[in-house]
XYZ file of C-alpha atoms in Angstrom:
220
model
C 0.000 0.000 0.000
C 2.848 2.355 0.886
C 4.509 1.538 -2.436
C 1.376 2.428 -4.393
C 1.127 5.718 -2.542
C 4.742 6.498 -3.336
C 4.282 5.698 -7.019
C 1.152 7.841 -7.176
C 2.945 10.772 -5.558
C 5.806 10.480 -8.041
C 3.392 10.462 -10.979
C 1.613 13.579 -9.711
C 4.960 15.360 -9.265
C 6.006 14.474 -12.810
C 2.699 15.740 -14.196
C 3.089 19.066 -12.372
C 6.610 19.479 -13.722
C 5.422 18.971 -17.315
C 2.640 21.517 -16.854
C 5.108 24.102 -15.527
C 7.440 23.587 -18.478
C 4.518 23.993 -20.907
C 3.462 27.302 -19.239
C 7.025 28.642 -19.437
C 7.160 27.813 -23.155
C 3.811 29.506 -23.825
C 4.601 32.729 -21.850
C 7.076 35.288 -23.440
C 9.966 36.194 -21.223
C 10.399 39.725 -19.945
C 13.504 40.084 -22.103
C 11.521 39.323 -25.224
C 8.837 41.825 -24.193
C 11.482 44.493 -23.648
C 12.857 43.854 -27.132
C 9.552 44.538 -28.873
C 9.986 47.896 -30.711
C 7.591 50.776 -30.188
C 5.541 51.982 -33.129
C 7.682 53.582 -35.816
C 7.486 57.372 -36.283
C 5.710 58.562 -39.441
C 8.029 58.315 -42.420
C 7.873 62.083 -42.976
C 8.928 62.879 -39.412
C 12.443 62.029 -38.164
C 12.634 60.476 -34.674
C 14.668 63.458 -33.392
C 14.297 67.208 -33.103
C 15.173 69.210 -36.210
C 16.187 72.905 -36.052
C 13.967 75.329 -37.989
C 14.812 75.925 -41.639
C 17.072 78.833 -42.461
C 16.031 81.236 -45.234
C 18.950 81.847 -47.548
C 19.145 85.446 -48.724
C 20.230 86.909 -52.050
C 23.954 86.239 -52.489
C 24.310 87.655 -55.983
C 25.256 91.169 -54.894
C 22.415 92.548 -56.992
C 21.581 96.246 -56.557
C 17.950 95.905 -57.535
C 14.701 94.303 -56.480
C 12.023 95.439 -58.914
C 14.100 98.496 -59.748
C 17.332 100.189 -58.704
C 17.879 99.959 -54.959
C 17.630 103.189 -52.994
C 20.788 105.280 -53.222
C 22.468 103.254 -55.974
C 22.014 105.895 -58.702
C 24.443 108.749 -58.113
C 26.259 111.429 -60.071
C 29.048 108.868 -60.424
C 27.021 106.014 -61.908
C 25.116 102.957 -60.691
C 26.603 101.412 -57.565
C 30.084 100.072 -58.378
C 29.506 100.622 -62.122
C 30.809 104.148 -62.568
C 30.259 106.236 -65.673
C 33.005 105.179 -68.062
C 32.788 101.524 -67.009
C 32.090 98.669 -69.414
C 28.657 97.291 -70.236
C 29.620 94.104 -68.408
C 30.198 96.102 -65.215
C 26.655 97.472 -65.496
C 25.266 93.968 -65.987
C 27.066 92.714 -62.906
C 25.862 95.646 -60.803
C 22.257 95.136 -61.919
C 22.368 91.400 -61.290
C 19.463 90.569 -63.618
C 18.521 90.354 -67.277
C 19.378 93.519 -69.209
C 18.592 92.102 -72.622
C 21.002 91.362 -75.440
C 21.126 94.713 -77.252
C 24.251 95.488 -79.247
C 25.380 98.639 -81.088
C 24.456 98.855 -84.756
C 28.094 99.724 -85.451
C 31.314 99.445 -83.437
C 31.258 101.959 -80.604
C 27.664 102.950 -81.375
C 25.032 104.043 -78.868
C 22.596 101.525 -77.349
C 20.672 100.823 -74.157
C 20.782 97.998 -71.647
C 17.148 97.667 -70.526
C 15.845 95.497 -67.662
C 13.686 92.606 -68.839
C 10.890 91.831 -69.309
C 9.953 95.103 -70.961
C 6.416 96.179 -70.062
C 3.765 97.505 -72.423
C 4.591 101.070 -71.375
C 8.233 100.699 -72.319
C 11.260 100.998 -70.094
C 11.240 102.353 -66.547
C 15.025 102.369 -66.183
C 17.630 102.133 -68.950
C 21.433 102.270 -69.078
C 23.046 104.008 -72.061
C 26.311 102.723 -73.468
C 28.284 104.551 -76.148
C 31.858 104.099 -77.275
C 31.766 100.827 -75.307
C 31.420 102.847 -72.105
C 28.567 103.372 -69.648
C 27.471 107.005 -70.050
C 23.970 107.644 -68.706
C 20.884 106.340 -66.864
C 17.332 107.164 -68.006
C 14.441 106.853 -65.519
C 10.649 107.081 -65.875
C 9.809 105.303 -62.620
C 8.285 107.449 -59.841
C 9.621 105.069 -57.176
C 13.260 105.689 -58.132
C 15.096 108.616 -56.552
C 17.553 110.754 -58.492
C 20.791 111.840 -56.835
C 19.840 114.700 -54.557
C 16.235 113.582 -54.044
C 14.257 114.447 -57.202
C 11.583 112.035 -58.476
C 9.144 111.647 -61.327
C 5.954 113.548 -60.399
C 7.643 116.413 -58.539
C 6.959 120.001 -59.525
C 9.639 122.264 -60.901
C 9.582 124.298 -57.680
C 10.151 121.176 -55.593
C 13.146 120.328 -57.757
C 14.596 123.830 -57.435
C 14.257 123.615 -53.656
C 16.309 120.420 -53.621
C 19.182 121.931 -55.621
C 19.358 125.616 -54.662
C 21.532 127.682 -56.991
C 22.345 124.685 -59.208
C 19.327 124.486 -61.529
C 19.542 125.779 -65.093
C 16.206 126.058 -66.914
C 16.019 125.355 -70.638
C 13.141 125.195 -73.143
C 11.875 121.747 -74.106
C 12.911 120.856 -77.639
C 9.628 119.153 -78.574
C 7.014 120.463 -76.125
C 6.531 124.248 -76.183
C 4.707 124.028 -72.847
C 7.367 121.875 -71.224
C 10.719 122.740 -69.701
C 14.038 121.078 -69.014
C 15.895 121.543 -65.738
C 19.604 120.776 -65.741
C 21.379 120.266 -62.428
C 25.175 120.249 -62.297
C 26.802 117.629 -60.107
C 28.836 120.224 -58.273
C 32.214 119.801 -56.611
C 33.898 120.101 -59.995
C 32.269 116.994 -61.461
C 31.269 116.764 -65.124
C 28.087 114.762 -64.576
C 24.649 116.322 -64.630
C 21.031 115.522 -63.805
C 18.519 116.490 -66.495
C 14.798 116.535 -65.672
C 12.057 116.976 -68.250
C 8.863 118.753 -67.125
C 5.509 118.258 -68.830
C 2.935 120.978 -69.589
C 1.725 120.781 -65.969
C 5.199 121.593 -64.711
C 5.880 118.138 -63.273
C 8.812 115.817 -63.872
C 7.811 113.041 -66.255
C 11.308 111.587 -66.721
C 14.902 112.285 -65.809
C 18.397 111.177 -66.693
C 21.808 111.413 -65.105
C 25.170 110.938 -66.763
C 28.160 112.592 -68.312
C 28.300 114.931 -71.322
C 27.758 114.826 -74.160
C 25.462 111.801 -73.721
C 23.465 113.223 -70.806
C 22.335 116.064 -73.080
C 21.163 113.856 -75.954
C 17.481 114.772 -76.273
C 16.573 111.757 -78.402
C 18.611 109.217 -76.470
C 20.386 106.961 -78.954
C 18.188 107.993 -81.901
């Protein structure tokens, strides 16, 4: 009887051991649970902080935005492109498309004009003659002439800006218009020439060196 009891106890112990082994096999270990990866971040978002984007500014050295930058037109020229410089120097100073105009003959007169050209024609133009930069023509009211004059000003406003330096001349084509010529001063040869319409207001101006600054018809 004691032997049967002993055998029965051994069988029960063996059965319990098998059940324990089966439970261990069916239950993941803590190490395996720890190794399970968390959900991946969205593919368009890196799993780390990213600094904000940096806006890269204009590195071309251009002196214009939609027109000449404030203060770049002087009695000496356009920024680093002084009167007497090459056409290439003007192109570099402008930093944009000035067209592909060429003189009709070697050394002839022509204009470098910002592109695209609007339906009303140019607003700013750079005259080249004898292969040298000689003058700037402006019809844009947002562009300031050296000394402060602008398209739209009255003759009296112009005279107030350049006291004692304004020479008045008749307009070659408009009997009701006038031309005001302002010397650069300080012994310089350059001049500012402003054309007034019949209402006595500036409708265009030019600055440059003689004789080109006094050409009434431009390159015509």
